[in-house]
Short mmCIF file of C-alpha atoms and ligand atoms in Angstrom, two decimals:
data_model
loop_
_atom_site.label_atom_id
_atom_site.label_comp_id
_atom_site.label_asym_id
_atom_site.label_seq_id
_atom_site.Cartn_x
_atom_site.Cartn_y
_atom_site.Cartn_z
CA MET A 599 11.48 10.84 13.24
CA SER A 600 14.01 9.39 10.77
CA VAL A 601 12.88 6.42 8.74
CA SER A 602 14.94 3.27 8.59
CA ILE A 603 13.89 0.54 6.15
CA SER A 604 14.51 -3.19 6.59
CA VAL A 605 13.52 -5.59 3.82
CA SER A 606 12.48 -9.26 3.90
CA VAL A 607 12.75 -10.98 0.53
CA TYR A 608 10.26 -13.65 -0.61
CA ASP A 609 10.47 -15.87 -3.68
CA GLU A 610 6.79 -15.33 -4.42
CA ALA A 611 3.82 -13.43 -3.02
CA THR A 612 0.33 -12.57 -4.20
CA SER A 613 1.34 -8.95 -3.77
CA THR A 614 4.05 -7.48 -1.57
CA SER A 615 1.41 -4.95 -0.53
CA ASP A 616 -0.64 -7.85 0.91
CA LEU A 617 2.39 -8.84 3.02
CA ALA A 618 2.90 -5.26 4.14
CA LYS A 619 -0.79 -4.79 4.95
CA GLN A 620 -0.79 -7.89 7.15
CA ALA A 621 2.35 -6.64 8.88
CA LEU A 622 0.72 -3.24 9.46
CA LEU A 623 -2.33 -4.90 11.01
CA ASP A 624 -0.02 -7.05 13.16
CA GLY A 625 1.67 -3.92 14.52
CA ALA A 626 4.85 -3.81 12.41
CA LEU A 627 7.27 -0.92 12.81
CA SER A 628 7.42 1.89 10.30
CA GLY A 629 10.00 0.95 7.67
CA THR A 630 9.17 -2.77 7.59
CA ALA A 631 9.42 -3.71 3.91
CA PHE A 632 8.79 -6.73 1.70
CA GLN A 633 10.25 -7.65 -1.65
CA ALA A 634 9.03 -10.55 -3.78
CA LEU A 635 10.80 -11.94 -6.83
CA ILE A 636 7.42 -12.74 -8.42
CA GLN A 637 3.92 -11.49 -7.64
CA THR A 638 0.95 -13.61 -8.67
CA LYS A 639 -1.64 -10.87 -8.06
CA GLY A 640 0.28 -7.64 -8.41
CA ARG A 641 -1.98 -4.63 -8.44
CA GLY A 642 -1.67 -1.14 -9.81
CA ARG A 643 -3.62 2.08 -9.39
CA HIS A 644 -7.35 2.09 -10.09
CA GLY A 645 -7.55 -1.66 -9.46
CA ARG A 646 -5.45 -2.51 -12.53
CA PHE A 647 -3.39 -5.68 -12.77
CA TRP A 648 0.37 -5.17 -12.38
CA SER A 649 2.12 -7.90 -14.34
CA SER A 650 4.97 -9.15 -12.14
CA PRO A 651 7.36 -11.58 -13.88
CA LYS A 652 10.71 -12.51 -12.36
CA GLY A 653 13.49 -9.95 -12.73
CA ASN A 654 11.65 -6.70 -11.97
CA LEU A 655 11.47 -4.99 -8.58
CA TYR A 656 8.38 -5.40 -6.39
CA LEU A 657 8.66 -3.71 -3.03
CA SER A 658 6.14 -2.63 -0.40
CA LEU A 659 6.76 -0.69 2.75
CA VAL A 660 4.83 -0.10 5.95
CA PHE A 661 4.98 3.61 6.74
CA LEU A 662 3.51 5.17 9.88
CA PRO A 663 3.61 8.90 9.16
CA SER A 664 4.10 11.40 11.94
CA ARG A 665 2.31 14.07 9.88
CA PRO A 666 -1.50 14.44 9.76
CA MET A 667 -3.49 12.24 7.40
CA MET A 668 -4.52 15.18 5.20
CA GLU A 669 -0.85 15.49 4.20
CA TRP A 670 -0.41 11.81 3.31
CA PRO A 671 -1.14 12.28 -0.42
CA GLY A 672 2.19 14.14 -0.68
CA VAL A 673 4.04 10.92 0.17
CA SER A 674 3.43 9.40 -3.28
CA LEU A 675 5.06 12.43 -4.92
CA VAL A 676 7.96 12.30 -2.47
CA ILE A 677 8.52 8.64 -3.33
CA SER A 678 8.42 9.42 -7.05
CA ILE A 679 11.27 11.91 -6.50
CA ALA A 680 13.23 9.24 -4.58
CA LEU A 681 12.71 6.83 -7.50
CA ALA A 682 13.87 9.44 -10.01
CA LYS A 683 17.00 10.06 -7.93
CA ALA A 684 17.74 6.34 -7.66
CA LEU A 685 17.33 5.89 -11.43
CA GLY A 686 19.47 8.97 -11.98
CA GLN A 687 22.39 7.06 -10.44
CA VAL A 688 22.10 4.44 -13.19
CA ILE A 689 21.06 6.37 -16.31
CA ALA A 690 21.35 9.97 -17.46
CA PRO A 691 19.13 12.06 -15.15
CA ASN A 692 17.93 14.27 -18.01
CA ARG A 693 16.03 11.30 -19.50
CA ILE A 694 13.92 10.92 -16.34
CA SER A 695 10.67 12.76 -15.68
CA LEU A 696 7.60 12.48 -13.46
CA LYS A 697 4.05 12.17 -14.75
CA TRP A 698 1.52 13.36 -12.20
CA PRO A 699 0.67 12.00 -9.76
CA ASN A 700 3.51 9.51 -9.39
CA ASP A 701 4.56 7.68 -12.55
CA VAL A 702 8.26 7.71 -13.31
CA LEU A 703 9.11 8.05 -17.01
CA VAL A 704 12.30 7.51 -18.97
CA ASP A 705 12.30 9.00 -22.47
CA GLY A 706 8.58 9.59 -21.91
CA LYS A 707 7.79 5.93 -21.20
CA LYS A 708 6.72 4.49 -17.87
CA ILE A 709 9.47 2.62 -16.01
CA ALA A 710 8.01 2.56 -12.50
CA GLY A 711 4.71 2.88 -10.69
CA ILE A 712 3.73 3.65 -7.11
CA LEU A 713 0.62 2.45 -5.34
CA ILE A 714 -0.22 4.05 -1.99
CA GLU A 715 -2.86 2.36 0.14
CA ALA A 716 -3.93 4.29 3.23
CA HIS A 717 -5.24 2.45 6.27
CA GLU A 718 -6.31 3.68 9.67
CA LYS A 719 -2.96 2.89 11.30
CA GLY A 720 -0.67 3.97 8.48
CA MET A 721 0.03 3.50 4.83
CA ILE A 722 1.45 0.90 2.49
CA ILE A 723 3.80 2.22 -0.16
CA GLY A 724 4.03 -0.23 -3.09
CA ILE A 725 6.66 0.28 -5.77
CA GLY A 726 7.19 -1.58 -9.03
CA VAL A 727 10.22 -0.93 -11.23
CA ASN A 728 10.72 -2.43 -14.71
CA MET A 729 14.28 -3.74 -14.50
CA ILE A 730 14.53 -6.34 -17.28
CA SER A 731 11.05 -6.41 -18.83
CA ALA A 732 8.39 -3.82 -19.55
CA PRO A 733 4.94 -5.42 -19.33
CA GLU A 734 2.17 -3.34 -20.84
CA VAL A 735 -0.05 -1.63 -18.32
CA SER A 736 -3.56 -3.06 -18.58
CA ASP A 737 -6.44 -1.06 -20.13
CA GLY A 738 -4.36 0.64 -22.79
CA GLY A 739 -2.13 2.57 -20.45
CA TRP A 740 0.96 4.61 -21.13
CA PRO A 741 3.84 3.02 -23.15
CA THR A 742 6.37 1.24 -20.94
CA ILE A 743 10.14 0.77 -20.87
CA CYS A 744 12.66 -1.16 -18.76
CA LEU A 745 16.13 -0.38 -17.49
CA ALA A 746 17.81 -3.21 -19.42
CA ASP A 747 16.46 -1.92 -22.76
CA ILE A 748 17.61 1.61 -22.04
CA ILE A 749 21.09 0.42 -21.26
CA LYS A 750 21.21 -1.98 -24.25
CA THR A 751 20.28 0.76 -26.72
CA ASN A 752 23.04 2.93 -25.28
CA LYS A 753 25.89 0.59 -26.15
CA ASP A 754 28.08 3.00 -28.02
CA GLU A 755 31.50 4.28 -27.13
CA THR A 756 30.09 7.38 -25.40
CA ALA A 757 27.66 5.53 -23.13
CA SER A 758 28.71 5.32 -19.49
CA GLU A 759 25.65 3.42 -18.29
CA ALA A 760 25.92 -0.24 -17.21
CA MET A 761 23.13 -2.58 -16.14
CA ILE A 762 22.69 -2.78 -12.41
CA SER A 763 21.50 -5.87 -10.50
CA LEU A 764 18.07 -6.04 -8.90
CA ASP A 765 19.57 -6.13 -5.40
CA ALA A 766 21.93 -3.24 -6.02
CA PHE A 767 19.15 -1.06 -7.42
CA ARG A 768 16.84 -1.96 -4.52
CA ASP A 769 19.54 -0.90 -2.07
CA ILE A 770 20.07 2.44 -3.82
CA LEU A 771 16.30 3.02 -3.86
CA ILE A 772 15.99 2.21 -0.16
CA ILE A 773 18.60 4.81 0.75
CA GLU A 774 16.81 7.43 -1.37
CA MET A 775 13.47 6.51 0.23
CA GLU A 776 14.89 6.70 3.76
CA THR A 777 16.18 10.20 3.06
CA ALA A 778 13.01 11.34 1.28
CA LEU A 779 10.62 10.01 3.93
CA SER A 780 12.73 11.32 6.82
CA ASN A 781 12.79 14.79 5.22
CA TRP A 782 9.04 14.64 4.62
CA GLN A 783 8.44 13.79 8.28
CA ILE A 784 10.32 16.95 9.25
CA SER A 785 9.27 19.44 6.56
CA GLY A 786 6.27 18.04 4.64
CA PHE A 787 5.78 18.02 0.89
CA GLN A 788 6.10 21.75 0.36
CA ALA A 789 9.87 21.49 0.90
CA CYS A 790 10.18 19.30 -2.21
CA LEU A 791 7.60 21.00 -4.41
CA GLN A 792 10.30 22.71 -6.50
CA GLU A 793 12.18 19.45 -6.85
CA TRP A 794 9.05 17.73 -8.18
CA MET A 795 8.36 20.62 -10.57
CA ALA A 796 11.91 20.45 -11.93
CA LEU A 797 11.27 16.82 -12.88
CA ALA A 798 7.70 17.31 -14.13
CA ALA A 799 6.74 15.98 -17.55
CA PHE A 800 4.34 18.00 -19.79
CA LEU A 801 4.59 21.33 -17.95
CA GLY A 802 2.82 23.94 -20.09
CA GLN A 803 1.48 21.25 -22.43
CA MET A 804 -2.08 20.36 -23.29
CA ILE A 805 -2.96 17.18 -21.44
CA TYR A 806 -6.05 15.15 -21.06
CA VAL A 807 -6.85 13.69 -17.68
CA GLN A 808 -9.32 10.98 -16.78
CA ASP A 809 -10.61 11.65 -13.28
CA ASP A 810 -11.98 9.17 -10.74
CA THR A 811 -15.48 9.36 -12.17
CA ASN A 812 -14.05 8.56 -15.64
CA ASP A 813 -14.74 12.08 -16.90
CA ARG A 814 -12.19 13.37 -19.39
CA ILE A 815 -10.86 16.82 -18.75
CA GLU A 816 -8.56 18.68 -21.12
CA GLY A 817 -6.39 21.61 -20.18
CA VAL A 818 -2.86 22.98 -19.94
CA PHE A 819 -0.76 21.39 -17.18
CA ARG A 820 0.43 24.20 -14.91
CA GLY A 821 2.18 22.07 -12.29
CA ILE A 822 1.09 21.20 -8.79
CA ASN A 823 -0.12 22.98 -5.67
CA PRO A 824 1.66 22.76 -2.28
CA ASP A 825 -0.71 19.93 -1.32
CA GLY A 826 0.28 17.89 -4.40
CA THR A 827 -2.96 18.42 -6.35
CA MET A 828 -2.64 19.10 -10.07
CA ARG A 829 -3.19 22.58 -11.56
CA LEU A 830 -5.01 22.31 -14.85
CA GLU A 831 -5.84 25.46 -16.83
CA LEU A 832 -9.08 25.01 -18.71
CA ALA A 833 -9.88 26.62 -22.08
CA GLY A 834 -11.25 30.00 -20.92
CA GLY A 835 -8.56 30.35 -18.25
CA ASP A 836 -10.14 28.86 -15.14
CA MET A 837 -7.68 26.89 -12.97
CA LEU A 838 -8.83 23.49 -11.78
CA SER A 839 -7.20 21.57 -8.90
CA LEU A 840 -7.36 17.81 -9.30
CA ALA A 841 -6.65 15.45 -6.38
CA ALA A 842 -6.76 12.22 -8.39
CA GLY A 843 -6.77 11.07 -11.97
CA ASP A 844 -4.68 9.70 -14.79
CA VAL A 845 -2.92 11.68 -17.49
CA LYS A 846 -3.92 9.91 -20.70
CA ARG A 847 -2.37 12.03 -23.40
CA ALA A 848 -0.17 15.06 -23.80
CA ARG A 849 0.66 17.30 -26.73
CA PRO A 850 2.35 20.67 -27.13
CA VAL A 851 -0.06 23.62 -27.02
CA ALA A 852 1.32 24.76 -30.42
CA SER A 853 -0.08 21.63 -32.14
CA LEU A 854 -3.64 22.19 -30.97
CA GLY A 855 -4.92 23.33 -34.33
CA ASN A 856 -5.01 19.88 -35.91
C1 BTN B 1315 0.73 1.82 -10.88
O1 BTN B 1315 -0.41 1.50 -11.24
O2 BTN B 1315 1.46 2.53 -11.59
C2 BTN B 1315 1.26 1.36 -9.56
C3 BTN B 1315 1.93 0.03 -9.65
C4 BTN B 1315 2.45 -0.47 -8.31
C5 BTN B 1315 3.02 -1.86 -8.41
C6 BTN B 1315 3.69 -2.28 -7.14
S1 BTN B 1315 4.67 -3.72 -7.31
C7 BTN B 1315 4.89 -3.80 -5.58
C8 BTN B 1315 3.54 -3.49 -4.98
N1 BTN B 1315 2.72 -4.68 -4.98
C9 BTN B 1315 1.65 -4.56 -5.76
O3 BTN B 1315 0.79 -5.44 -5.92
N2 BTN B 1315 1.63 -3.38 -6.34
C10 BTN B 1315 2.78 -2.57 -5.95
#
């Protein structure tokens, strides 16, 4: 049941998720992971390009869940918690938050993204972390930030944060992922719902979400359901559950008048 991760490192790949997908099709064990120092065709959610220059972390993992497929969407939220915990060992945890479904933010800017690709045999978990550069996300996405910039701007006598190497951060993240995935195998997502909520960005705020059909829906973010879907309270009070989408903008409810 417990998940053990072993990583092979490549100088370059089209996408580490391509390497992991091939491994999955070839019958690789759960926990087989690939890191590349550069990706030439990195991909993000919704078919976006994920710029992948040298120095940032690109990691993909073959995961063969023991839980039923209908519960697999919870894995992306579980991984976002693992990422937040790993980052919290390097920078002040109170600067870290999670933007549904699985973006990791520092000071409100995106530092990491997760791409889950489900296949018949299992899933590929792809993770990108901005270590030393913060490429813009294509199609006018959320503002981005990188670890090196956070640590540089903290260089005062009270700052305790120091830049961590790519390898050291990867190793911390792997330990957090092993724990998170092993716990999920035993207890499912519901066991970490409160943990996700404690890290949630924009709770109680007016957000605007673009769903899979490109429709824009506005409402107050009320958190997530036990299955990981978003709870959005529409004007008029109806509660909508959204399984997929992108949060495009957020603002406090108090500022709605303008
Ligand atoms: C997102 O859109 O936020 C998800 C980005 C996921 C990027 C990672 S980098 C490692 C893996 N390989 C890819 O091509 N994509 C994922």
